[in-house]
Amino acid sequence: MNSFFASIAATGFAVAFLHAALPTHWLPFVLVGRAQKWSTGRTLGVTLLAGLGHVALTIALGLALVVAGLALQPALGGLFHWIVGGLMVAVGLYYIVRGRHNHAVPDAGRRTYTSDRAAIVALVTLLTLSPCEAFLPYYLAGMEHGWQAFVLLSGVLMAATAAGMLIFTSLSLAGFKRLGLHWVERYEETILGGALILVGLAVAFLKT
């Protein structure tokens, strides 16, 4: 591992944490927890469980992406890092062009449930089935550093996601109603897009 990979991991952490800061990743747990009269510990436990599902699906998709990349790399040779870099730039531009979209709180955060089990299943399922797609290109960016890089990036994704979800859930439960996160919803895609473009350019022009 070197400083270039460290910068990829650091940027990936920032992207995953920013993604986890979106209200869709913690507010439903606060709302359902209050409606079901859960303790703070139980609400945070369900939040973490859903976060693990969210991360697990993202890692599975990342694994499929890396396996496909490894299969194509021998045929592409020296062009591979240009293709990966170009793909990241393209995805970044897509995020920027798409701009702000509706990050409304899922219905799971507004419904009432007849049992805690139904509430937990709904929350975990909804978040698990919405992987952190913005992190996937980072697996390709780190692919040339081997499977150790894949494991490290997966750890980065898990740490950033868990930290973001638990921090903002805890703050909301503690009564911090004004978390000042409106700018995250408004500019999330622009920030993610910019980060992907920068890393993509680095992968294309600073191959190590």
Tab-separated table of C-alpha atoms in Angstrom:
chain	number	residue	atom	x	y	z
A	1	MET	CA	0.000	0.000	0.000
A	2	ASN	CA	1.195	3.530	-0.688
A	3	SER	CA	0.150	7.158	-0.321
A	4	PHE	CA	-1.894	7.028	-3.530
A	5	PHE	CA	-4.038	4.193	-2.204
A	6	ALA	CA	-4.285	6.000	1.134
A	7	SER	CA	-5.790	9.000	-0.662
A	8	ILE	CA	-8.308	6.706	-2.394
A	9	ALA	CA	-9.283	5.184	0.961
A	10	ALA	CA	-9.567	8.610	2.622
A	11	THR	CA	-11.758	9.960	-0.168
A	12	GLY	CA	-13.861	6.801	-0.043
A	13	PHE	CA	-14.355	7.250	3.700
A	14	ALA	CA	-15.552	10.821	3.167
A	15	VAL	CA	-17.961	9.724	0.425
A	16	ALA	CA	-19.409	6.865	2.499
A	17	PHE	CA	-19.748	9.068	5.603
A	18	LEU	CA	-21.460	11.826	3.636
A	19	HIS	CA	-23.830	9.266	2.137
A	20	ALA	CA	-24.632	7.908	5.613
A	21	ALA	CA	-25.349	11.450	6.838
A	22	LEU	CA	-28.411	11.652	4.595
A	23	PRO	CA	-31.602	11.636	6.702
A	24	THR	CA	-32.836	8.575	4.796
A	25	HIS	CA	-30.083	6.618	6.564
A	26	TRP	CA	-30.990	7.525	10.157
A	27	LEU	CA	-34.220	9.522	10.508
A	28	PRO	CA	-36.539	6.524	9.838
A	29	PHE	CA	-34.895	4.710	12.769
A	30	VAL	CA	-35.501	7.679	15.041
A	31	LEU	CA	-39.146	8.002	13.993
A	32	VAL	CA	-39.915	4.283	14.240
A	33	GLY	CA	-37.986	3.961	17.497
A	34	ARG	CA	-40.075	6.696	19.074
A	35	ALA	CA	-43.320	5.280	17.693
A	36	GLN	CA	-42.472	1.798	19.008
A	37	LYS	CA	-41.158	3.244	22.288
A	38	TRP	CA	-37.748	1.636	21.869
A	39	SER	CA	-34.857	2.438	24.152
A	40	THR	CA	-31.910	4.366	22.760
A	41	GLY	CA	-29.832	1.176	22.786
A	42	ARG	CA	-32.397	-0.782	20.826
A	43	THR	CA	-32.843	1.996	18.266
A	44	LEU	CA	-29.086	2.203	17.739
A	45	GLY	CA	-28.871	-1.594	17.527
A	46	VAL	CA	-31.479	-1.720	14.757
A	47	THR	CA	-29.715	1.162	13.010
A	48	LEU	CA	-26.429	-0.730	13.097
A	49	LEU	CA	-28.082	-3.937	11.877
A	50	ALA	CA	-29.575	-2.116	8.890
A	51	GLY	CA	-26.229	-0.442	8.239
A	52	LEU	CA	-24.514	-3.827	8.131
A	53	GLY	CA	-27.041	-5.037	5.552
A	54	HIS	CA	-26.500	-1.859	3.556
A	55	VAL	CA	-22.734	-2.400	3.619
A	56	ALA	CA	-22.960	-6.139	2.906
A	57	LEU	CA	-24.867	-5.626	-0.352
A	58	THR	CA	-22.475	-2.853	-1.394
A	59	ILE	CA	-19.487	-5.136	-0.730
A	60	ALA	CA	-21.119	-7.960	-2.713
A	61	LEU	CA	-21.637	-5.626	-5.669
A	62	GLY	CA	-18.075	-4.363	-5.294
A	63	LEU	CA	-16.791	-7.940	-5.335
A	64	ALA	CA	-18.668	-8.657	-8.561
A	65	LEU	CA	-17.236	-5.480	-10.066
A	66	VAL	CA	-13.667	-6.394	-9.094
A	67	VAL	CA	-14.016	-9.967	-10.402
A	68	ALA	CA	-15.262	-8.588	-13.726
A	69	GLY	CA	-12.392	-6.094	-13.771
A	70	LEU	CA	-9.803	-8.788	-13.108
A	71	ALA	CA	-11.221	-10.849	-15.980
A	72	LEU	CA	-10.950	-7.906	-18.371
A	73	GLN	CA	-7.619	-6.503	-17.198
A	74	PRO	CA	-5.326	-8.935	-19.081
A	75	ALA	CA	-7.045	-8.184	-22.384
A	76	LEU	CA	-6.948	-4.413	-21.839
A	77	GLY	CA	-3.383	-4.220	-20.576
A	78	GLY	CA	-2.095	-0.659	-20.195
A	79	LEU	CA	-5.470	0.793	-21.145
A	80	PHE	CA	-7.144	-0.563	-18.036
A	81	HIS	CA	-6.271	2.319	-15.680
A	82	TRP	CA	-7.438	4.805	-18.317
A	83	ILE	CA	-10.749	2.978	-18.609
A	84	VAL	CA	-11.216	2.857	-14.828
A	85	GLY	CA	-10.330	6.527	-14.504
A	86	GLY	CA	-12.607	7.454	-17.376
A	87	LEU	CA	-15.450	5.434	-15.861
A	88	MET	CA	-15.078	7.224	-12.535
A	89	VAL	CA	-15.080	10.616	-14.262
A	90	ALA	CA	-18.174	9.626	-16.240
A	91	VAL	CA	-19.998	8.501	-13.101
A	92	GLY	CA	-18.948	11.708	-11.358
A	93	LEU	CA	-20.303	13.816	-14.206
A	94	TYR	CA	-23.531	11.828	-14.094
A	95	TYR	CA	-23.967	12.647	-10.406
A	96	ILE	CA	-23.308	16.331	-11.020
A	97	VAL	CA	-25.675	16.532	-13.990
A	98	ARG	CA	-28.405	14.634	-12.182
A	99	GLY	CA	-28.120	17.187	-9.399
A	100	ARG	CA	-30.321	17.239	-6.423
A	101	HIS	CA	-33.128	14.702	-6.255
A	102	ASN	CA	-35.719	13.921	-3.644
A	103	HIS	CA	-34.272	12.311	-0.529
A	104	ALA	CA	-37.643	11.980	1.118
A	105	VAL	CA	-37.836	9.886	4.265
A	106	PRO	CA	-39.050	6.388	3.283
A	107	ASP	CA	-42.579	5.347	4.234
A	108	ALA	CA	-41.042	2.979	6.780
A	109	GLY	CA	-40.237	6.048	8.859
A	110	ARG	CA	-43.838	7.247	8.891
A	111	ARG	CA	-45.789	4.004	9.319
A	112	THR	CA	-46.789	2.412	12.577
A	113	TYR	CA	-46.268	-1.319	13.098
A	114	THR	CA	-48.191	-3.964	14.974
A	115	SER	CA	-44.966	-5.557	16.214
A	116	ASP	CA	-41.336	-4.668	16.740
A	117	ARG	CA	-40.337	-7.532	14.450
A	118	ALA	CA	-42.299	-6.035	11.546
A	119	ALA	CA	-40.716	-2.637	12.159
A	120	ILE	CA	-37.194	-4.069	12.281
A	121	VAL	CA	-37.667	-6.178	9.138
A	122	ALA	CA	-39.038	-3.188	7.218
A	123	LEU	CA	-36.213	-0.852	8.240
A	124	VAL	CA	-33.431	-3.363	7.617
A	125	THR	CA	-34.863	-4.481	4.263
A	126	LEU	CA	-35.343	-0.963	2.912
A	127	LEU	CA	-31.800	0.127	3.721
A	128	THR	CA	-30.184	-3.151	2.665
A	129	LEU	CA	-31.775	-2.910	-0.776
A	130	SER	CA	-30.354	0.584	-1.343
A	131	PRO	CA	-26.564	0.053	-1.524
A	132	CYS	CA	-24.009	2.869	-1.484
A	133	GLU	CA	-23.525	2.938	-5.254
A	134	ALA	CA	-21.246	5.985	-5.055
A	135	PHE	CA	-18.621	3.841	-3.287
A	136	LEU	CA	-18.486	1.109	-5.935
A	137	PRO	CA	-16.019	2.880	-8.276
A	138	TYR	CA	-13.515	3.024	-5.414
A	139	TYR	CA	-13.228	-0.756	-5.542
A	140	LEU	CA	-12.101	-0.468	-9.159
A	141	ALA	CA	-9.707	2.347	-8.273
A	142	GLY	CA	-8.036	0.154	-5.659
A	143	MET	CA	-8.131	-3.055	-7.657
A	144	GLU	CA	-4.514	-2.929	-8.836
A	145	HIS	CA	-3.419	-3.033	-5.201
A	146	GLY	CA	-4.789	-6.555	-4.797
A	147	TRP	CA	-7.325	-8.244	-2.579
A	148	GLN	CA	-5.839	-6.623	0.505
A	149	ALA	CA	-7.038	-3.307	-0.904
A	150	PHE	CA	-10.529	-4.746	-1.381
A	151	VAL	CA	-10.629	-5.839	2.260
A	152	LEU	CA	-9.317	-2.478	3.473
A	153	LEU	CA	-11.809	-0.541	1.364
A	154	SER	CA	-14.629	-2.734	2.670
A	155	GLY	CA	-13.480	-1.899	6.201
A	156	VAL	CA	-13.430	1.791	5.324
A	157	LEU	CA	-16.965	1.542	3.941
A	158	MET	CA	-18.202	-0.264	7.049
A	159	ALA	CA	-16.530	2.167	9.467
A	160	ALA	CA	-17.743	5.293	7.664
A	161	THR	CA	-21.305	4.023	7.247
A	162	ALA	CA	-21.627	2.848	10.852
A	163	ALA	CA	-20.106	6.067	12.175
A	164	GLY	CA	-22.367	8.314	10.113
A	165	MET	CA	-25.585	6.432	10.867
A	166	LEU	CA	-24.937	5.993	14.591
A	167	ILE	CA	-23.700	9.553	15.144
A	168	PHE	CA	-26.670	11.234	13.517
A	169	THR	CA	-29.190	8.809	14.996
A	170	SER	CA	-27.715	9.453	18.457
A	171	LEU	CA	-27.772	13.217	18.017
A	172	SER	CA	-31.391	13.169	16.895
A	173	LEU	CA	-32.423	10.911	19.777
A	174	ALA	CA	-30.624	13.264	22.161
A	175	GLY	CA	-32.827	16.123	20.992
A	176	PHE	CA	-30.633	17.832	18.429
A	177	LYS	CA	-33.437	18.674	16.029
A	178	ARG	CA	-31.438	21.161	14.008
A	179	LEU	CA	-28.532	19.095	12.764
A	180	GLY	CA	-27.794	21.478	9.898
A	181	LEU	CA	-27.789	18.694	7.311
A	182	HIS	CA	-29.978	20.362	4.695
A	183	TRP	CA	-26.850	21.205	2.724
A	184	VAL	CA	-25.987	17.498	2.583
A	185	GLU	CA	-29.276	16.707	0.859
A	186	ARG	CA	-28.924	19.690	-1.445
A	187	TYR	CA	-25.314	19.257	-2.509
A	188	GLU	CA	-24.661	15.542	-1.899
A	189	GLU	CA	-24.583	14.535	-5.540
A	190	THR	CA	-22.396	17.487	-6.541
A	191	ILE	CA	-19.894	16.642	-3.794
A	192	LEU	CA	-19.887	12.928	-4.617
A	193	GLY	CA	-19.530	13.697	-8.304
A	194	GLY	CA	-16.613	16.033	-7.700
A	195	ALA	CA	-14.846	13.441	-5.520
A	196	LEU	CA	-15.299	10.733	-8.160
A	197	ILE	CA	-13.948	12.988	-10.892
A	198	LEU	CA	-10.848	13.871	-8.857
A	199	VAL	CA	-10.109	10.241	-8.014
A	200	GLY	CA	-10.823	9.184	-11.606
A	201	LEU	CA	-8.339	11.727	-12.959
A	202	ALA	CA	-5.762	10.569	-10.424
A	203	VAL	CA	-6.261	6.919	-11.419
A	204	ALA	CA	-5.923	7.788	-15.104
A	205	PHE	CA	-2.881	10.061	-14.865
A	206	LEU	CA	-1.095	8.941	-11.714
A	207	LYS	CA	-0.980	5.179	-12.162
A	208	THR	CA	1.377	3.600	-9.671
